[in-house]
């Protein structure tokens, strides 16, 4: 369990990051934002054409029988959200009358990054009231202003492709089943390279604790991701703890952990 001091420090750190991003984005011109998008799109193309891990995951997705759309991986403006990317866009199936209708719930910008916490909470409230059912559609986006370099882009792509594979091979329901969400986040954080000791060193997280740093990083980052789901936020750490041992050991579709190859 996280202490109150740890939670407070994490909240302060996140608030500081958001403020920093907001200040940076407010100073950018339209031309600079276009450059961010162009650079991000080039990273995506390079990853699909050159990176063996991204290529392996994409090909395995096809082998599993899940053919993604041509624009599966997109670069979008995420505003002040302090994230590198994300997976899935919420489809709302309206069941309030006898004729069910479907609606992909995004704001006017059509970017999944533009879904606010209030919008997500409202959708979940409609589902709890029996007025709608929610379904997560496969969609990968990278936040063009937050991608630091090509390595960062490729790790983010690998992370989201692991989510796509998990959705393809199982009847995963990460919106409503918090254990499902915890498991796929644990696997993505573990297998995409984001918790490699070099990355943790760059973040200033390593200290002197080299033993077990990978598992600690995976758990920390998975909890943060699960908290983004209003259905799971309150007990995110408990859900991650419950799923951790089994899902941390699950290296599918790799025969072993990619860092050990």
Short mmCIF file of C-alpha atoms in Angstrom, two decimals:
data_model
loop_
_atom_site.label_atom_id
_atom_site.label_comp_id
_atom_site.label_asym_id
_atom_site.label_seq_id
_atom_site.Cartn_x
_atom_site.Cartn_y
_atom_site.Cartn_z
CA UNK A 1 0.00 0.00 0.00
CA UNK A 2 1.20 3.52 -0.77
CA UNK A 3 1.62 5.92 2.16
CA UNK A 4 -0.12 9.32 2.23
CA UNK A 5 3.27 11.00 1.84
CA UNK A 6 4.07 8.91 -1.24
CA UNK A 7 0.67 9.68 -2.77
CA UNK A 8 1.11 13.40 -2.04
CA UNK A 9 4.59 13.45 -3.60
CA UNK A 10 3.33 11.63 -6.70
CA UNK A 11 0.42 14.07 -7.06
CA UNK A 12 2.75 17.05 -6.72
CA UNK A 13 5.14 15.60 -9.28
CA UNK A 14 2.32 15.00 -11.78
CA UNK A 15 0.92 18.52 -11.23
CA UNK A 16 4.38 19.97 -11.84
CA UNK A 17 4.73 17.97 -15.07
CA UNK A 18 1.30 19.12 -16.30
CA UNK A 19 2.14 22.76 -15.52
CA UNK A 20 5.44 22.42 -17.38
CA UNK A 21 3.74 20.90 -20.44
CA UNK A 22 1.02 23.57 -20.40
CA UNK A 23 3.62 26.36 -20.32
CA UNK A 24 5.61 24.77 -23.13
CA UNK A 25 2.59 24.15 -25.34
CA UNK A 26 1.21 27.68 -24.87
CA UNK A 27 4.39 29.11 -26.36
CA UNK A 28 4.38 26.91 -29.46
CA UNK A 29 3.37 28.30 -32.82
CA UNK A 30 1.22 26.41 -35.32
CA UNK A 31 4.38 25.74 -37.31
CA UNK A 32 6.12 24.19 -34.32
CA UNK A 33 3.10 21.97 -33.63
CA UNK A 34 3.13 20.86 -37.26
CA UNK A 35 6.82 20.00 -36.86
CA UNK A 36 5.99 17.91 -33.78
CA UNK A 37 3.42 15.96 -35.80
CA UNK A 38 5.75 15.46 -38.77
CA UNK A 39 8.59 14.25 -36.54
CA UNK A 40 6.28 11.86 -34.68
CA UNK A 41 4.89 10.43 -37.92
CA UNK A 42 8.42 9.83 -39.17
CA UNK A 43 9.22 7.97 -35.95
CA UNK A 44 6.14 5.77 -36.49
CA UNK A 45 7.15 4.94 -40.07
CA UNK A 46 10.73 4.20 -39.00
CA UNK A 47 9.47 1.92 -36.24
CA UNK A 48 7.21 -0.03 -38.57
CA UNK A 49 9.94 -0.39 -41.21
CA UNK A 50 13.10 -0.82 -39.12
CA UNK A 51 12.47 -1.80 -35.50
CA UNK A 52 12.48 -5.57 -35.06
CA UNK A 53 10.35 -5.52 -31.90
CA UNK A 54 7.64 -3.31 -33.41
CA UNK A 55 7.67 -5.39 -36.60
CA UNK A 56 7.46 -8.66 -34.64
CA UNK A 57 4.50 -7.45 -32.58
CA UNK A 58 2.65 -6.10 -35.61
CA UNK A 59 3.20 -9.32 -37.55
CA UNK A 60 2.09 -11.42 -34.58
CA UNK A 61 -1.11 -9.38 -34.40
CA UNK A 62 -1.80 -10.34 -38.02
CA UNK A 63 -0.98 -14.00 -37.33
CA UNK A 64 -3.52 -14.02 -34.51
CA UNK A 65 -6.17 -13.06 -37.06
CA UNK A 66 -6.59 -9.43 -36.08
CA UNK A 67 -5.96 -7.22 -39.08
CA UNK A 68 -5.61 -3.65 -37.84
CA UNK A 69 -6.74 -0.62 -39.86
CA UNK A 70 -4.12 1.16 -41.95
CA UNK A 71 -4.14 4.10 -39.54
CA UNK A 72 -3.88 1.97 -36.39
CA UNK A 73 -0.96 4.07 -35.09
CA UNK A 74 -1.52 7.82 -35.26
CA UNK A 75 0.20 10.93 -33.96
CA UNK A 76 -2.16 13.37 -32.25
CA UNK A 77 -2.09 16.54 -30.17
CA UNK A 78 -2.65 15.52 -26.54
CA UNK A 79 -2.73 19.02 -25.10
CA UNK A 80 -1.37 19.04 -21.56
CA UNK A 81 -1.78 15.31 -20.84
CA UNK A 82 1.57 14.05 -19.47
CA UNK A 83 1.54 10.79 -21.44
CA UNK A 84 3.47 9.42 -24.40
CA UNK A 85 0.47 7.71 -25.95
CA UNK A 86 -2.43 5.42 -25.37
CA UNK A 87 -4.56 2.55 -26.60
CA UNK A 88 -8.23 2.37 -27.41
CA UNK A 89 -11.11 4.68 -28.07
CA UNK A 90 -14.39 4.20 -26.21
CA UNK A 91 -17.40 3.16 -28.26
CA UNK A 92 -20.73 3.91 -26.62
CA UNK A 93 -23.62 1.57 -27.47
CA UNK A 94 -26.80 3.39 -26.52
CA UNK A 95 -29.36 0.96 -25.09
CA UNK A 96 -31.75 3.50 -23.60
CA UNK A 97 -34.45 2.58 -26.13
CA UNK A 98 -35.42 -0.46 -28.18
CA UNK A 99 -33.04 0.45 -31.02
CA UNK A 100 -29.40 0.29 -29.98
CA UNK A 101 -27.15 2.87 -31.59
CA UNK A 102 -23.39 3.10 -31.60
CA UNK A 103 -21.32 6.19 -31.01
CA UNK A 104 -17.56 6.51 -30.83
CA UNK A 105 -17.17 8.91 -27.97
CA UNK A 106 -14.57 11.54 -28.70
CA UNK A 107 -14.66 15.30 -28.66
CA UNK A 108 -14.89 17.49 -31.74
CA UNK A 109 -11.20 17.06 -32.46
CA UNK A 110 -11.77 13.30 -33.01
CA UNK A 111 -8.64 12.62 -30.99
CA UNK A 112 -8.88 10.05 -28.18
CA UNK A 113 -6.47 12.26 -26.28
CA UNK A 114 -9.20 14.86 -26.20
CA UNK A 115 -11.49 12.69 -24.06
CA UNK A 116 -11.60 14.45 -20.71
CA UNK A 117 -11.90 12.78 -17.34
CA UNK A 118 -15.39 14.30 -17.06
CA UNK A 119 -16.45 12.75 -20.39
CA UNK A 120 -15.16 9.33 -19.36
CA UNK A 121 -16.89 9.58 -15.98
CA UNK A 122 -20.14 10.52 -17.72
CA UNK A 123 -19.92 7.49 -20.01
CA UNK A 124 -19.29 5.15 -17.11
CA UNK A 125 -22.23 6.69 -15.22
CA UNK A 126 -24.48 6.01 -18.24
CA UNK A 127 -23.33 2.39 -18.27
CA UNK A 128 -24.01 2.00 -14.54
CA UNK A 129 -27.50 3.43 -15.08
CA UNK A 130 -28.14 0.84 -17.78
CA UNK A 131 -28.40 3.46 -20.55
CA UNK A 132 -25.31 2.39 -22.48
CA UNK A 133 -22.67 -0.27 -22.86
CA UNK A 134 -19.05 0.66 -23.38
CA UNK A 135 -16.58 -1.12 -25.60
CA UNK A 136 -12.91 -0.38 -26.22
CA UNK A 137 -12.01 -0.23 -29.92
CA UNK A 138 -8.41 -0.87 -31.04
CA UNK A 139 -6.69 2.42 -31.71
CA UNK A 140 -3.11 3.47 -30.96
CA UNK A 141 -2.08 7.08 -30.61
CA UNK A 142 1.23 8.74 -29.79
CA UNK A 143 1.22 12.18 -28.20
CA UNK A 144 3.28 14.11 -30.74
CA UNK A 145 4.41 16.84 -28.33
CA UNK A 146 5.57 14.38 -25.64
CA UNK A 147 7.59 11.93 -27.74
CA UNK A 148 11.20 12.71 -26.84
CA UNK A 149 13.06 10.78 -29.53
CA UNK A 150 12.88 7.75 -31.80
CA UNK A 151 13.65 5.28 -29.01
CA UNK A 152 10.85 6.72 -26.91
CA UNK A 153 8.46 6.43 -29.86
CA UNK A 154 9.36 2.80 -30.51
CA UNK A 155 8.93 1.85 -26.84
CA UNK A 156 5.53 3.55 -26.82
CA UNK A 157 4.51 1.74 -30.01
CA UNK A 158 5.59 -1.61 -28.55
CA UNK A 159 3.67 -0.89 -25.34
CA UNK A 160 0.43 -0.16 -27.19
CA UNK A 161 0.86 -3.09 -29.60
CA UNK A 162 1.05 -5.43 -26.62
CA UNK A 163 -2.34 -4.08 -25.53
CA UNK A 164 -3.63 -4.77 -29.06
CA UNK A 165 -2.34 -8.35 -28.90
CA UNK A 166 -3.96 -8.89 -25.50
CA UNK A 167 -7.30 -7.67 -26.85
CA UNK A 168 -6.93 -9.92 -29.88
CA UNK A 169 -6.07 -13.14 -28.04
CA UNK A 170 -8.48 -12.81 -25.10
CA UNK A 171 -11.93 -11.45 -24.29
CA UNK A 172 -10.29 -8.62 -22.38
CA UNK A 173 -12.60 -5.91 -21.03
CA UNK A 174 -10.26 -3.30 -19.50
CA UNK A 175 -13.02 -0.72 -19.05
CA UNK A 176 -15.10 -2.85 -16.70
CA UNK A 177 -12.68 -5.53 -15.44
CA UNK A 178 -9.89 -3.90 -13.43
CA UNK A 179 -7.87 -7.13 -13.19
CA UNK A 180 -7.86 -7.33 -16.99
CA UNK A 181 -6.62 -3.76 -17.19
CA UNK A 182 -3.97 -4.33 -14.53
CA UNK A 183 -2.69 -7.43 -16.33
CA UNK A 184 -2.31 -5.86 -19.75
CA UNK A 185 -0.63 -2.78 -18.22
CA UNK A 186 1.82 -4.99 -16.29
CA UNK A 187 2.66 -6.91 -19.47
CA UNK A 188 3.07 -3.78 -21.59
CA UNK A 189 5.27 -2.00 -19.06
CA UNK A 190 7.37 -5.13 -18.61
CA UNK A 191 7.88 -6.12 -22.25
CA UNK A 192 8.13 -2.80 -24.12
CA UNK A 193 11.50 -1.76 -22.66
CA UNK A 194 10.17 1.20 -20.68
CA UNK A 195 11.49 -0.25 -17.40
CA UNK A 196 14.96 -1.12 -18.65
CA UNK A 197 17.52 0.03 -16.10
CA UNK A 198 18.90 2.62 -18.53
CA UNK A 199 15.47 4.24 -18.84
CA UNK A 200 15.06 4.26 -15.06
CA UNK A 201 18.50 5.81 -14.68
CA UNK A 202 17.52 8.56 -17.10
CA UNK A 203 14.41 9.24 -15.00
CA UNK A 204 16.50 9.48 -11.83
CA UNK A 205 14.68 6.51 -10.33
CA UNK A 206 17.46 3.96 -9.95
CA UNK A 207 19.33 5.11 -6.86
CA UNK A 208 21.46 2.22 -5.62
CA UNK A 209 18.72 -0.41 -5.87
CA UNK A 210 19.69 -2.32 -9.00
CA UNK A 211 18.19 -5.61 -7.80
CA UNK A 212 14.48 -5.77 -8.50
CA UNK A 213 14.32 -2.34 -10.10
CA UNK A 214 12.46 -3.74 -13.13
CA UNK A 215 9.57 -5.18 -11.13
CA UNK A 216 9.30 -2.03 -9.02
CA UNK A 217 9.18 0.13 -12.15
CA UNK A 218 6.56 -2.07 -13.81
CA UNK A 219 4.36 -2.01 -10.72
CA UNK A 220 4.70 1.76 -10.26
CA UNK A 221 3.85 2.55 -13.87
CA UNK A 222 1.04 -0.01 -14.07
CA UNK A 223 -0.64 1.49 -11.01
CA UNK A 224 -0.47 4.93 -12.60
CA UNK A 225 -2.11 3.60 -15.77
CA UNK A 226 -4.87 1.72 -13.93
CA UNK A 227 -5.69 4.87 -11.97
CA UNK A 228 -6.67 6.51 -15.26
CA UNK A 229 -9.76 4.27 -15.38
CA UNK A 230 -12.43 5.74 -13.05
CA UNK A 231 -13.80 2.23 -12.46
CA UNK A 232 -10.43 1.14 -11.07
CA UNK A 233 -8.78 4.28 -9.68
CA UNK A 234 -9.64 3.86 -6.01
CA UNK A 235 -8.07 0.39 -5.67
CA UNK A 236 -5.54 0.53 -8.50
CA UNK A 237 -2.64 -0.68 -6.34
CA UNK A 238 -4.70 -3.65 -5.11
CA UNK A 239 -5.65 -4.69 -8.65
CA UNK A 240 -2.02 -4.50 -9.79
CA UNK A 241 -0.86 -6.50 -6.76
CA UNK A 242 -3.49 -9.17 -7.44
CA UNK A 243 -2.48 -9.59 -11.09
CA UNK A 244 1.23 -9.01 -10.77
CA UNK A 245 2.85 -12.42 -10.26
CA UNK A 246 1.03 -14.14 -13.11
CA UNK A 247 1.10 -11.27 -15.60
CA UNK A 248 4.71 -10.24 -14.93
CA UNK A 249 5.79 -13.76 -15.90
CA UNK A 250 3.66 -13.81 -19.07
CA UNK A 251 5.98 -12.87 -21.97
CA UNK A 252 3.63 -13.74 -24.86
CA UNK A 253 4.16 -13.33 -27.81
CA UNK A 254 7.88 -13.47 -26.98
CA UNK A 255 9.39 -16.82 -26.02
CA UNK A 256 11.35 -15.00 -23.33
CA UNK A 257 11.67 -11.45 -22.04
CA UNK A 258 12.99 -9.23 -24.91
CA UNK A 259 15.72 -7.78 -22.68
CA UNK A 260 17.16 -11.30 -22.22
CA UNK A 261 17.54 -12.05 -25.91
#
